[in-house]
XYZ file of C-alpha atoms in Angstrom:
782
model
C 21.468 -16.259 32.585
C 18.436 -14.799 34.416
C 15.734 -13.392 32.127
C 16.155 -9.773 33.268
C 19.768 -9.934 32.073
C 18.503 -10.638 28.545
C 16.890 -7.204 28.126
C 15.824 -6.155 25.488
C 15.611 -9.755 24.216
C 12.487 -11.818 24.884
C 13.159 -15.131 23.143
C 10.700 -17.482 24.814
C 9.736 -18.959 21.432
C 13.384 -19.394 20.396
C 15.287 -20.582 23.466
C 18.352 -21.642 21.465
C 18.850 -18.053 20.371
C 18.939 -16.877 24.008
C 22.423 -18.338 24.427
C 24.625 -15.585 25.968
C 27.356 -16.451 23.482
C 25.056 -15.257 20.692
C 23.568 -12.125 22.253
C 25.864 -10.924 25.073
C 27.595 -8.366 22.813
C 24.211 -7.024 21.672
C 22.984 -6.686 25.253
C 26.056 -4.658 26.200
C 25.599 -2.406 23.190
C 21.902 -1.855 23.881
C 22.811 -0.868 27.444
C 25.030 1.867 26.017
C 22.284 2.962 23.599
C 19.737 3.157 26.414
C 22.075 5.231 28.601
C 22.771 7.584 25.701
C 19.055 7.959 24.958
C 18.296 8.811 28.577
C 21.050 11.420 28.685
C 20.055 12.949 25.367
C 16.391 13.168 26.316
C 17.303 14.802 29.611
C 19.600 17.266 27.839
C 16.972 18.022 25.204
C 14.321 18.660 27.860
C 16.609 20.979 29.786
C 17.723 22.830 26.651
C 14.152 23.304 25.436
C 13.055 24.579 28.832
C 15.904 27.046 28.884
C 15.125 28.332 25.385
C 11.441 28.752 26.127
C 12.183 30.715 29.286
C 14.751 32.958 27.631
C 13.283 36.386 26.776
C 14.252 37.962 23.453
C 13.870 41.393 21.977
C 12.334 39.910 18.823
C 13.810 40.252 15.370
C 16.597 37.914 14.299
C 17.182 36.606 17.822
C 13.564 35.467 18.178
C 13.647 33.935 14.734
C 16.803 31.939 15.526
C 15.428 30.793 18.862
C 12.224 29.484 17.279
C 14.190 27.570 14.674
C 16.348 25.955 17.360
C 13.249 25.014 19.393
C 11.765 23.386 16.311
C 14.953 21.402 15.627
C 15.297 20.177 19.194
C 11.607 19.302 19.473
C 11.792 17.182 16.320
C 14.809 15.297 17.686
C 13.045 14.747 21.010
C 9.941 13.432 19.219
C 11.965 10.873 17.257
C 13.829 9.581 20.312
C 10.620 9.238 22.300
C 8.800 7.538 19.435
C 11.220 4.643 19.035
C 13.459 4.070 22.049
C 15.773 1.086 21.685
C 13.968 -0.087 18.541
C 15.735 2.702 16.736
C 18.196 -0.126 16.017
C 17.432 -2.183 12.892
C 20.314 -4.634 13.028
C 24.065 -4.921 12.771
C 26.808 -5.793 10.297
C 30.215 -7.327 10.957
C 32.978 -6.606 8.504
C 36.239 -4.896 7.763
C 35.244 -1.872 9.869
C 34.305 -4.008 12.840
C 30.736 -4.236 14.074
C 28.330 -1.440 13.131
C 24.787 -1.136 14.446
C 22.348 0.380 11.937
C 19.542 2.641 13.105
C 16.713 4.853 11.942
C 18.920 7.783 12.920
C 22.469 8.278 14.141
C 23.413 8.177 17.818
C 26.647 8.712 19.726
C 27.678 8.473 23.365
C 29.144 11.282 25.479
C 32.620 10.581 24.153
C 31.488 10.797 20.523
C 31.713 7.048 19.921
C 29.193 5.958 17.286
C 26.406 3.797 18.711
C 24.062 3.827 15.691
C 24.745 4.561 12.043
C 21.896 6.303 10.207
C 20.426 3.874 7.666
C 20.852 6.476 4.894
C 24.590 6.876 5.509
C 27.039 5.228 3.068
C 28.449 3.081 5.876
C 25.014 1.453 6.279
C 24.692 0.393 2.644
C 25.982 -3.194 3.142
C 23.195 -3.810 5.650
C 20.772 -3.566 2.725
C 22.817 -4.342 -0.364
C 25.343 -7.095 0.464
C 24.868 -10.509 -1.149
C 26.860 -13.732 -1.075
C 28.235 -12.904 -4.508
C 29.019 -9.307 -3.488
C 29.496 -9.289 0.303
C 30.793 -5.677 0.309
C 33.350 -6.539 2.961
C 30.876 -8.171 5.350
C 31.343 -11.361 7.317
C 27.817 -11.379 8.698
C 24.551 -9.463 9.044
C 21.960 -9.664 11.826
C 18.361 -8.416 11.661
C 16.038 -7.949 14.639
C 12.314 -8.433 14.957
C 10.893 -5.918 17.449
C 7.566 -6.518 19.206
C 6.391 -4.027 21.834
C 9.955 -2.673 22.120
C 11.419 -6.120 22.742
C 13.487 -8.259 20.370
C 11.406 -11.389 19.938
C 13.516 -12.956 17.197
C 16.613 -12.328 15.111
C 18.343 -13.804 12.066
C 21.972 -14.031 11.048
C 23.241 -14.160 7.485
C 26.773 -15.328 6.851
C 28.913 -14.176 3.933
C 32.134 -16.105 4.584
C 32.862 -19.749 5.282
C 34.252 -18.866 8.712
C 31.062 -17.017 9.643
C 29.016 -20.019 8.588
C 30.479 -22.084 11.394
C 30.643 -19.389 14.078
C 26.938 -18.816 14.686
C 23.991 -21.003 15.647
C 21.345 -18.468 14.580
C 21.671 -18.658 10.810
C 18.586 -17.834 8.771
C 17.159 -20.622 6.619
C 18.991 -19.684 3.448
C 22.350 -19.183 5.136
C 21.973 -22.471 6.976
C 21.281 -24.261 3.714
C 24.204 -22.579 1.971
C 26.403 -23.558 4.892
C 25.394 -27.184 4.403
C 26.232 -26.934 0.709
C 29.567 -25.295 1.444
C 30.456 -28.059 3.872
C 29.718 -30.726 1.307
C 32.586 -32.462 -0.424
C 30.436 -33.068 -3.497
C 31.375 -31.121 -6.624
C 27.702 -31.047 -7.574
C 26.729 -29.363 -4.314
C 29.426 -26.714 -4.712
C 28.174 -26.030 -8.239
C 24.662 -25.585 -6.837
C 25.985 -23.080 -4.293
C 27.571 -21.048 -7.079
C 24.335 -21.156 -9.081
C 22.243 -19.891 -6.163
C 24.642 -17.026 -5.484
C 24.893 -15.987 -9.142
C 21.160 -16.234 -9.908
C 20.093 -14.358 -6.808
C 22.718 -11.666 -7.209
C 21.687 -11.057 -10.833
C 18.098 -10.497 -9.719
C 19.008 -8.245 -6.800
C 21.191 -5.968 -8.945
C 19.082 -5.985 -12.122
C 18.209 -2.694 -13.824
C 15.125 -1.168 -12.137
C 13.654 0.055 -15.424
C 10.612 -1.873 -16.561
C 9.165 -4.965 -14.928
C 11.321 -7.816 -13.652
C 9.486 -11.093 -13.050
C 11.086 -13.344 -10.435
C 9.642 -16.679 -11.515
C 10.234 -19.495 -9.078
C 8.500 -22.512 -7.644
C 8.107 -23.462 -3.984
C 11.222 -23.225 -1.826
C 13.323 -21.196 -4.256
C 13.546 -18.147 -1.988
C 12.031 -15.836 -4.600
C 10.291 -13.590 -2.076
C 13.432 -13.034 0.005
C 15.438 -12.294 -3.136
C 12.860 -9.764 -4.324
C 12.905 -8.002 -0.959
C 16.700 -7.868 -0.955
C 16.449 -6.375 -4.437
C 14.200 -3.606 -3.172
C 16.599 -2.931 -0.293
C 19.474 -2.725 -2.746
C 17.559 -0.318 -4.998
C 16.972 2.015 -2.054
C 20.712 2.640 -2.069
C 21.734 2.142 -5.671
C 19.028 4.453 -7.081
C 18.970 7.937 -5.501
C 15.476 8.653 -6.843
C 14.136 5.709 -4.828
C 14.833 7.549 -1.575
C 14.277 11.109 -2.730
C 11.054 11.447 -0.767
C 8.938 11.429 -3.939
C 7.253 8.051 -3.941
C 9.429 5.333 -2.453
C 8.676 1.621 -2.703
C 5.352 -0.169 -2.265
C 5.138 -3.855 -1.299
C 1.871 -5.562 -2.258
C 1.301 -9.005 -0.793
C -1.501 -11.535 -0.464
C -2.186 -11.178 3.258
C -1.540 -9.272 6.472
C 1.017 -11.907 7.418
C 3.039 -10.731 4.437
C 3.419 -7.288 5.998
C 5.024 -8.803 9.089
C 7.257 -10.941 6.897
C 8.465 -7.896 4.950
C 9.334 -6.217 8.244
C 11.749 -9.059 8.955
C 13.667 -8.280 5.774
C 13.400 -4.503 5.586
C 12.923 -2.018 8.398
C 9.793 0.073 8.623
C 11.301 3.129 7.007
C 7.954 4.916 6.832
C 7.792 7.999 4.661
C 11.471 7.589 3.912
C 11.032 4.724 1.524
C 8.817 1.698 2.174
C 5.077 0.991 2.335
C 3.453 -2.435 2.686
C -0.140 -3.394 1.934
C -2.531 -5.857 0.349
C -4.749 -4.980 -2.604
C -7.632 -4.595 -0.172
C -5.762 -1.811 1.632
C -5.778 0.358 -1.493
C -9.473 1.266 -1.224
C -11.569 2.075 1.869
C -14.121 -0.627 1.065
C -11.410 -3.291 1.059
C -11.466 -3.600 4.850
C -14.515 -5.884 4.675
C -14.902 -8.123 1.641
C -16.456 -11.529 1.060
C -15.254 -14.246 -1.278
C -16.952 -14.279 -4.678
C -18.300 -17.832 -4.965
C -19.277 -17.522 -8.638
C -16.118 -17.943 -10.730
C -17.875 -16.630 -13.815
C -18.718 -13.365 -12.047
C -15.151 -13.089 -10.744
C -13.794 -13.585 -14.271
C -16.108 -10.950 -15.764
C -15.216 -8.369 -13.093
C -11.519 -9.122 -13.548
C -11.606 -8.094 -17.219
C -9.144 -5.284 -17.874
C -11.882 -3.249 -19.558
C -14.068 -3.049 -16.452
C -12.305 -0.099 -14.737
C -12.972 1.868 -17.928
C -16.696 1.364 -17.389
C -16.449 3.590 -14.323
C -14.848 6.324 -16.436
C -17.703 6.094 -18.936
C -20.351 6.326 -16.203
C -18.709 9.417 -14.694
C -18.479 11.093 -18.100
C -22.188 10.505 -18.558
C -22.811 12.575 -15.401
C -20.897 15.567 -16.760
C -23.453 17.055 -19.148
C -23.601 20.514 -20.671
C -27.330 21.356 -20.933
C -28.583 21.737 -24.492
C -31.135 24.404 -23.655
C -30.919 27.574 -21.568
C -32.609 28.036 -18.247
C -33.816 31.278 -16.736
C -32.729 31.962 -13.179
C -34.886 34.372 -11.215
C -32.993 36.600 -8.781
C -33.652 39.696 -6.710
C -31.659 41.689 -9.277
C -33.664 40.419 -12.228
C -33.753 37.287 -14.352
C -30.540 35.940 -15.821
C -30.426 33.552 -18.782
C -27.998 30.680 -18.334
C -27.144 29.355 -21.819
C -25.144 26.328 -23.022
C -22.285 28.723 -23.837
C -22.165 29.841 -20.216
C -22.120 26.211 -19.043
C -19.332 25.455 -21.482
C -17.305 28.393 -20.166
C -17.755 27.190 -16.593
C -16.931 23.581 -17.485
C -13.717 24.796 -19.096
C -12.551 26.209 -15.759
C -11.948 22.725 -14.323
C -8.304 21.666 -14.142
C -7.475 18.703 -16.350
C -6.100 16.697 -13.414
C -9.047 17.347 -11.095
C -11.343 14.550 -9.978
C -15.023 14.907 -10.816
C -15.875 16.229 -7.354
C -12.902 18.598 -7.291
C -13.925 19.906 -10.714
C -17.434 20.455 -9.331
C -16.042 23.059 -6.938
C -14.068 24.759 -9.711
C -17.015 24.753 -12.112
C -19.351 26.030 -9.419
C -17.096 28.992 -8.713
C -16.751 29.741 -12.431
C -20.514 29.541 -12.934
C -21.121 31.960 -10.071
C -18.573 34.360 -11.579
C -20.253 34.195 -15.013
C -23.717 34.860 -13.619
C -22.531 37.581 -11.268
C -20.839 39.372 -14.166
C -24.034 39.151 -16.215
C -26.112 40.533 -13.402
C -23.641 43.334 -12.827
C -23.584 44.242 -16.493
C -27.384 44.241 -16.634
C -27.300 42.229 -19.863
C -30.504 40.398 -19.148
C -33.266 40.026 -21.697
C -36.220 39.446 -19.407
C -38.647 38.411 -22.121
C -37.453 37.169 -25.478
C -34.397 34.956 -25.033
C -35.936 32.101 -23.072
C -38.860 31.794 -25.479
C -36.469 31.687 -28.412
C -34.494 28.819 -26.939
C -37.391 26.805 -25.571
C -37.615 25.082 -22.196
C -34.584 23.579 -20.485
C -33.924 20.003 -21.647
C -31.211 17.569 -20.540
C -29.321 15.218 -22.838
C -32.122 12.697 -23.259
C -30.294 10.598 -20.661
C -32.785 8.005 -19.356
C -30.901 7.891 -16.042
C -30.583 11.670 -15.561
C -33.174 11.632 -12.825
C -32.137 8.338 -11.245
C -29.096 9.682 -9.458
C -26.771 6.744 -10.222
C -23.656 7.433 -8.211
C -24.955 10.607 -6.602
C -23.542 11.181 -3.134
C -26.130 10.022 -0.658
C -27.597 7.342 -2.902
C -31.162 6.598 -3.848
C -33.689 7.574 -1.267
C -31.209 9.644 0.728
C -30.751 13.380 0.827
C -27.652 14.057 -1.248
C -25.734 17.257 -0.996
C -27.482 19.812 -3.167
C -26.327 22.846 -5.066
C -23.082 24.651 -4.494
C -20.747 23.275 -1.852
C -21.330 25.172 1.360
C -18.219 27.096 2.250
C -17.777 29.040 5.445
C -15.904 32.047 4.122
C -13.070 33.320 6.290
C -11.713 36.768 5.629
C -7.996 36.517 6.435
C -7.323 40.234 6.318
C -10.555 41.607 7.798
C -11.702 42.946 4.461
C -15.320 41.906 4.992
C -16.198 45.193 6.667
C -14.844 47.054 3.645
C -17.094 44.993 1.366
C -20.310 45.445 3.306
C -23.054 46.345 0.897
C -20.936 45.312 -2.058
C -23.464 44.321 -4.666
C -21.321 41.637 -6.327
C -20.893 39.732 -3.083
C -24.594 40.015 -2.345
C -25.363 38.692 -5.827
C -22.991 35.787 -5.352
C -24.542 34.808 -2.042
C -27.999 35.086 -3.569
C -27.042 32.795 -6.430
C -25.585 30.217 -4.029
C -28.948 30.039 -2.257
C -31.015 30.000 -5.479
C -32.896 26.677 -5.638
C -33.333 26.801 -9.443
C -29.626 27.239 -9.984
C -28.838 24.566 -7.400
C -31.088 22.069 -9.187
C -29.632 22.910 -12.607
C -26.076 22.570 -11.306
C -26.823 19.237 -9.628
C -28.218 17.849 -12.889
C -25.295 19.102 -14.971
C -22.472 18.045 -12.625
C -23.730 16.150 -9.553
C -21.660 15.333 -6.500
C -20.758 11.653 -6.939
C -20.091 8.898 -4.416
C -17.539 6.313 -5.682
C -19.166 3.336 -3.956
C -22.623 4.315 -5.209
C -21.246 4.491 -8.757
C -20.015 0.908 -8.662
C -23.079 -0.392 -6.861
C -25.203 1.181 -9.583
C -23.553 -1.080 -12.167
C -24.555 -4.204 -10.229
C -28.156 -3.069 -9.623
C -29.032 -1.524 -13.005
C -28.639 -3.874 -15.986
C -29.476 -1.047 -18.393
C -26.700 1.145 -17.028
C -24.159 -1.685 -17.188
C -25.154 -2.714 -20.706
C -24.883 0.868 -21.973
C -21.339 1.353 -20.677
C -20.007 -2.215 -21.126
C -21.382 -3.069 -24.595
C -19.119 -6.134 -24.985
C -21.075 -7.981 -22.289
C -23.865 -10.272 -23.424
C -27.317 -9.928 -21.915
C -26.705 -13.157 -19.993
C -23.401 -11.819 -18.600
C -25.046 -8.542 -17.583
C -27.734 -10.512 -15.758
C -25.087 -12.666 -14.011
C -23.365 -9.539 -12.639
C -26.513 -8.113 -11.031
C -26.627 -8.209 -7.215
C -28.909 -6.850 -4.476
C -27.961 -3.324 -3.426
C -26.885 -4.435 0.039
C -24.564 -7.232 -1.147
C -21.087 -7.190 0.439
C -18.112 -6.144 -1.648
C -15.812 -8.830 -3.020
C -12.106 -8.660 -3.927
C -13.147 -8.508 -7.588
C -14.971 -5.220 -6.919
C -11.823 -3.488 -5.673
C -10.418 -2.418 -9.087
C -13.698 -0.735 -10.002
C -13.936 0.934 -6.601
C -10.354 2.108 -6.972
C -11.120 3.555 -10.412
C -14.223 5.250 -8.999
C -12.283 6.849 -6.133
C -9.611 8.009 -8.554
C -12.047 9.474 -11.087
C -14.884 10.752 -8.897
C -12.877 11.751 -5.852
C -13.963 12.181 -2.264
C -17.492 13.604 -1.940
C -16.664 14.942 1.514
C -13.438 16.667 0.503
C -15.086 19.982 -0.361
C -16.296 20.541 3.197
C -12.891 19.563 4.586
C -11.117 21.898 2.176
C -13.391 24.698 3.287
C -12.370 24.102 6.893
C -8.717 23.841 5.869
C -8.918 27.168 4.034
C -10.352 28.773 7.115
C -7.508 27.364 9.223
C -4.946 28.432 6.640
C -6.398 31.919 6.599
C -6.102 32.013 10.360
C -2.469 30.933 10.030
C -1.873 33.750 7.559
C -3.234 36.266 10.020
C -0.993 34.874 12.752
C 2.001 34.799 10.387
C 1.311 38.373 9.381
C 1.373 39.469 13.019
C 4.659 37.620 13.599
C 6.225 39.155 10.486
C 5.062 42.638 11.455
C 6.650 42.154 14.876
C 9.878 40.822 13.356
C 10.136 43.797 11.016
C 9.359 46.261 13.775
C 12.006 44.896 16.122
C 14.696 44.111 13.524
C 17.921 45.703 14.745
C 20.244 43.998 12.269
C 22.479 46.173 10.136
C 21.054 44.889 6.845
C 17.431 45.078 8.036
C 16.939 41.630 6.464
C 13.508 41.192 8.038
C 12.144 43.909 5.768
C 12.223 41.358 2.941
C 9.323 39.609 4.637
C 7.047 42.424 3.473
C 6.886 40.668 0.109
C 3.614 38.814 -0.358
C 5.446 35.922 -2.014
C 7.529 35.331 1.089
C 4.549 35.706 3.381
C 2.628 33.203 1.301
C 5.548 30.789 1.239
C 5.846 30.888 5.006
C 2.152 30.200 5.453
C 2.198 27.454 2.833
C 5.130 25.730 4.526
C 3.172 25.681 7.763
C 0.188 24.081 6.050
C 2.376 21.540 4.270
C 3.581 20.175 7.582
C 0.010 19.385 8.616
C -1.709 18.156 5.459
C -0.268 15.121 3.721
C -1.728 12.950 0.958
C -2.763 9.350 1.486
C 0.260 7.088 1.701
C -1.079 4.381 -0.622
C -2.364 6.595 -3.404
C 1.018 6.896 -5.109
C 2.776 7.519 -7.259
C 5.558 5.128 -6.251
C 8.903 4.787 -7.990
C 8.891 0.994 -7.586
C 6.345 -1.665 -6.632
C 7.058 -5.214 -5.460
C 4.139 -7.626 -6.005
C 4.175 -11.062 -4.378
C 1.921 -13.983 -5.403
C 1.448 -11.985 -8.603
C 0.142 -14.983 -10.542
C -3.256 -14.451 -8.885
C -3.829 -10.883 -10.091
C -6.438 -10.164 -12.754
C -5.996 -7.619 -15.522
C -8.274 -5.225 -13.625
C -6.173 -5.583 -10.466
C -2.997 -4.849 -12.424
C -4.623 -1.583 -13.461
C -4.776 -0.609 -9.775
C -0.998 -0.966 -9.493
C -0.054 0.516 -12.869
C -2.029 3.608 -11.901
C 0.253 4.003 -8.881
C 3.485 3.506 -10.808
C 3.491 5.452 -14.094
C 7.149 4.590 -14.721
C 6.324 0.862 -14.843
C 9.187 -0.111 -12.493
C 8.108 -3.395 -10.876
C 9.545 -6.474 -9.215
C 6.948 -9.202 -9.776
C 7.191 -12.376 -7.736
C 5.191 -15.428 -8.654
C 4.824 -18.957 -9.903
C 2.515 -19.846 -12.781
C 2.101 -23.315 -11.292
C 0.512 -21.819 -8.172
C -2.160 -19.795 -10.030
C -5.440 -21.171 -8.677
C -7.441 -20.233 -11.762
C -4.911 -21.289 -14.370
C -2.031 -19.492 -16.065
C -1.514 -20.942 -19.537
C 0.185 -17.842 -20.984
C 3.757 -16.759 -20.502
C 4.499 -14.006 -18.000
C 5.421 -11.700 -20.858
C 2.095 -12.220 -22.664
C -0.024 -12.014 -19.521
C 1.559 -8.800 -18.258
C 1.619 -7.292 -21.737
C -2.161 -7.717 -21.967
C -2.498 -5.944 -18.616
C -0.664 -2.900 -19.959
C 2.832 -3.652 -18.639
C 5.780 -2.660 -20.833
C 9.375 -3.861 -20.919
C 8.827 -7.172 -19.131
C 11.879 -9.346 -18.324
C 11.892 -12.687 -16.566
C 14.458 -14.302 -14.260
C 13.852 -17.888 -13.181
C 14.916 -19.541 -9.933
C 15.090 -23.300 -10.395
C 16.680 -24.673 -7.212
C 14.448 -25.633 -4.296
C 16.409 -25.533 -1.047
C 13.389 -25.821 1.285
C 11.211 -28.733 0.198
C 12.715 -32.231 0.515
C 13.221 -34.203 -2.673
C 10.892 -36.928 -1.361
C 7.974 -34.466 -1.276
C 8.750 -32.807 -4.612
C 8.873 -36.201 -6.292
C 5.191 -36.627 -5.332
C 4.150 -33.009 -5.977
C 5.659 -32.506 -9.440
C 3.400 -35.016 -11.267
C 0.344 -33.419 -9.630
C 0.894 -29.957 -11.101
C 2.075 -31.203 -14.489
C -1.371 -32.714 -15.109
C -2.783 -29.188 -15.551
C 0.376 -27.221 -16.484
C 2.866 -29.405 -18.339
C 5.433 -26.584 -18.682
C 5.303 -25.594 -14.990
C 8.569 -24.307 -13.512
C 8.922 -27.104 -10.959
C 12.188 -26.431 -9.097
C 14.839 -29.080 -8.578
C 14.937 -30.054 -4.934
C 18.432 -30.886 -3.705
C 17.713 -31.539 -0.052
C 16.670 -34.916 1.218
C 14.963 -35.438 4.565
C 15.183 -39.213 4.432
C 11.472 -39.344 5.338
C 9.160 -40.697 2.611
C 5.694 -39.267 2.038
C 3.208 -41.259 4.114
C -0.417 -42.083 3.318
C -3.243 -43.023 5.631
C -6.912 -42.602 6.513
C -8.643 -39.513 7.898
C -9.411 -41.422 11.093
C -5.671 -41.529 11.864
C -5.331 -37.723 11.867
C -5.334 -37.107 15.634
C -2.935 -39.960 16.356
C -0.478 -38.749 13.719
C -0.467 -35.225 15.104
C -0.129 -36.383 18.705
C 2.806 -38.627 17.836
C 4.581 -35.848 15.979
C 4.108 -33.340 18.831
C 5.481 -35.857 21.307
C 8.548 -36.477 19.166
C 9.297 -32.805 18.374
C 9.649 -30.204 21.130
C 9.913 -27.425 18.558
C 8.485 -26.770 15.110
C 5.033 -26.273 13.648
C 2.486 -28.525 11.966
C -0.493 -27.770 9.741
C -3.604 -29.723 8.815
C -4.796 -28.594 5.385
C -8.250 -29.371 3.997
C -10.132 -30.222 7.180
C -12.423 -27.289 8.094
C -13.782 -29.190 11.074
C -10.476 -28.828 12.921
C -9.483 -25.681 14.814
C -5.942 -24.360 15.225
C -4.344 -24.981 18.604
C -0.833 -24.422 19.884
C 1.785 -25.478 17.351
C -0.814 -26.995 15.035
C -2.656 -24.811 12.546
C -5.757 -25.770 10.586
C -6.094 -24.063 7.213
C -7.791 -24.378 3.880
C -5.493 -24.965 0.948
C -5.733 -21.386 -0.354
C -4.916 -19.957 3.080
C -1.668 -21.928 3.313
C -0.096 -20.258 0.286
C 3.232 -18.659 1.097
C 3.522 -20.394 4.489
C 5.702 -23.320 5.546
C 5.522 -25.983 8.260
C 7.695 -28.817 9.495
C 4.798 -31.258 9.163
C 1.858 -31.010 6.766
C -1.116 -33.343 7.115
C -3.101 -33.130 3.892
C -6.747 -34.242 4.040
C -7.928 -34.989 0.503
C -11.533 -35.436 -0.722
C -12.914 -38.982 -0.917
C -12.115 -40.723 -4.129
C -15.741 -41.837 -4.487
C -16.887 -38.201 -4.650
C -19.012 -38.537 -1.516
C -17.252 -35.622 0.150
C -17.867 -33.073 -2.586
C -19.938 -30.179 -1.308
C -21.850 -27.358 -2.999
C -21.082 -23.916 -4.430
C -17.818 -25.078 -5.930
C -16.364 -26.339 -2.635
C -16.142 -29.713 -1.014
C -16.994 -30.336 2.596
C -13.236 -30.615 3.190
C -12.582 -27.140 1.826
C -11.213 -28.221 -1.556
C -12.432 -26.576 -4.757
C -14.548 -28.662 -7.128
C -12.934 -26.898 -10.100
C -10.362 -29.293 -11.595
C -7.516 -26.809 -12.167
C -8.134 -24.949 -8.924
C -8.247 -28.138 -6.860
C -5.048 -29.449 -8.475
C -3.166 -26.209 -7.856
C -4.402 -26.094 -4.265
C -3.170 -29.646 -3.738
C 0.240 -28.839 -5.214
C 0.582 -25.737 -3.041
C -0.502 -27.637 0.070
C 1.972 -30.472 -0.523
C 4.886 -28.051 -0.940
C 4.246 -26.255 2.369
C 6.090 -29.090 4.166
C 9.781 -28.641 4.949
C 10.263 -32.076 6.581
C 7.297 -34.419 6.518
C 4.129 -34.818 4.454
C 1.238 -37.104 5.336
C -1.676 -37.504 2.896
C -4.988 -38.720 4.331
C -7.993 -39.861 2.296
């Protein structure tokens, strides 16, 4: 079949899947979808043009027209945004073949082309399992790239479907081979896989469920299917108040998740790495010192940030006299305390600064207005202003702008916008003049900055690593030697171990630039209120309905609600800040206590699916999952183990199992039940190129990976990775380059010249992980 006939499929990397027998029905259906989209977009454009040209007399008719324009415009935006990739996949079952989409779509005759993913009919696309097929024979998922289908996967739920398709995903293909076996043992294994996986997928979402499984057990796929199932089984998971967050070890994980679940956006699913949770995570460097990494990973470290921020929120102990054009005003500790009390309990430090500043201005303005100023005696009675004997009060640790810069001073500059043109009525108003005078008063600005400075989250954390005194004061459990080990130059790059402290600092201190943005937003909102008021006045004036319903819009509550709804459509919180109703964490064995705090903060309910393998923890994992997570603050932890390896050949696992048991005797090493018939080979490093060349010549498809040879670059179907980088990936051939047995290849800074760690546990885990990346052949070179 010519390539243009394959549209929208582009399967150059998977030629077997381009067989017309497999995709001809999809191509015909996509042709119908495309025709329907073109007609609908044309109709929407014509309808919108007609509505916009239609004059109205105002009142209810204008109101109804604007609502219809809004509805049609939203539909047009969605259709233009996606195109054919509205389609997520298809299911085949008792109701025939249904194509599932991000929204529903019909043709001119009303025939259903796409079923909305939230509709009950779409539930099997997400929730069906081999143990509970929900009436399905098969399920197909598409991978879209630049509006083309570049790959697809079929899952089979019946024996007949197993033999009718050549595009089975890995798990279905393996299950098909088990189902075809005449061995009673193999059929028992099939039943075990189905039962174990189904129990995990449908487990109660309350608390934390650990999916503990070794290499090749399919634990990640099962966890993702569980999340898909929960989207449908738990209404609160798709209520628009949180959704699900996937946290993985790398960017590649995000693409992998997209193969299992559609990008449902705000509707339900977010994907990220830990580095994505904080702005500084975009550029981090590996922490070479394991001792420093361990100290920063302590679960108590995020609390140090809280202590530092509290130390910058100080009620002055002595009064200060503020000179103004209306006389001197005495600002006492009681006045500070009153202003501090105005801050909302859930405000960040910088948000509270705005609230306290406004309250302080109100207190002082009232005192000036009341003329309750003792110009002579009070200040002498109290003595000179004195701050809390804080040795760092003048150092500016964490102040926005940093040392040597010009931080924002005094009260946050706000461009006032008078929404109802009341400014003219207030001209000459003494209270407003007093307020403006106080805002510009340098003495008051300086006092306010000392009592409650504007803080920069990154500067707060950097201060801990550049001031041993500050760190020792707020982390008293650290020894002097440990404090010294944590010190770094001020321009040092961030490391992954810094992220939990940065996250805590952003959460507690807040955005130092938010005040200026809020000021602009208030001005825009005020402008919207003026415009809304004009619209409402016009609607009321032209209302010719019998009930005069538009007169209800005179109420300020309704006017405010209308304006607020307009603002809500524009301003939305950060998508990764939470809270989320459920979080899936992959490669969870690597997380430190401090990193768990980042995730617990985003999921107060504690509903987690935790995917990991203690045996693959590079820095050791001697505890049980229950103990480790309990120490991190997790409650209600349950564990489900997957023990059958259907990916890694038995020949490879026989060599890998003894390796990991040397450092973790109770490791959950899965039982491999697939044999490749190819024994593990051993050779010398000098044979590397010849081995790879021979394999490429013998295999037209498939991928290979050389692990542990940093001198080699990736090319074509052969990747070159360090052991840690290969985690979670799989290859047909793995060539493992091990360090020299005589130690001559060991390098410095904890690494060898071949990329292996010189730490015994870390190196052993890396070797185990590297060996189990192979799905067919493993060659070990020394």
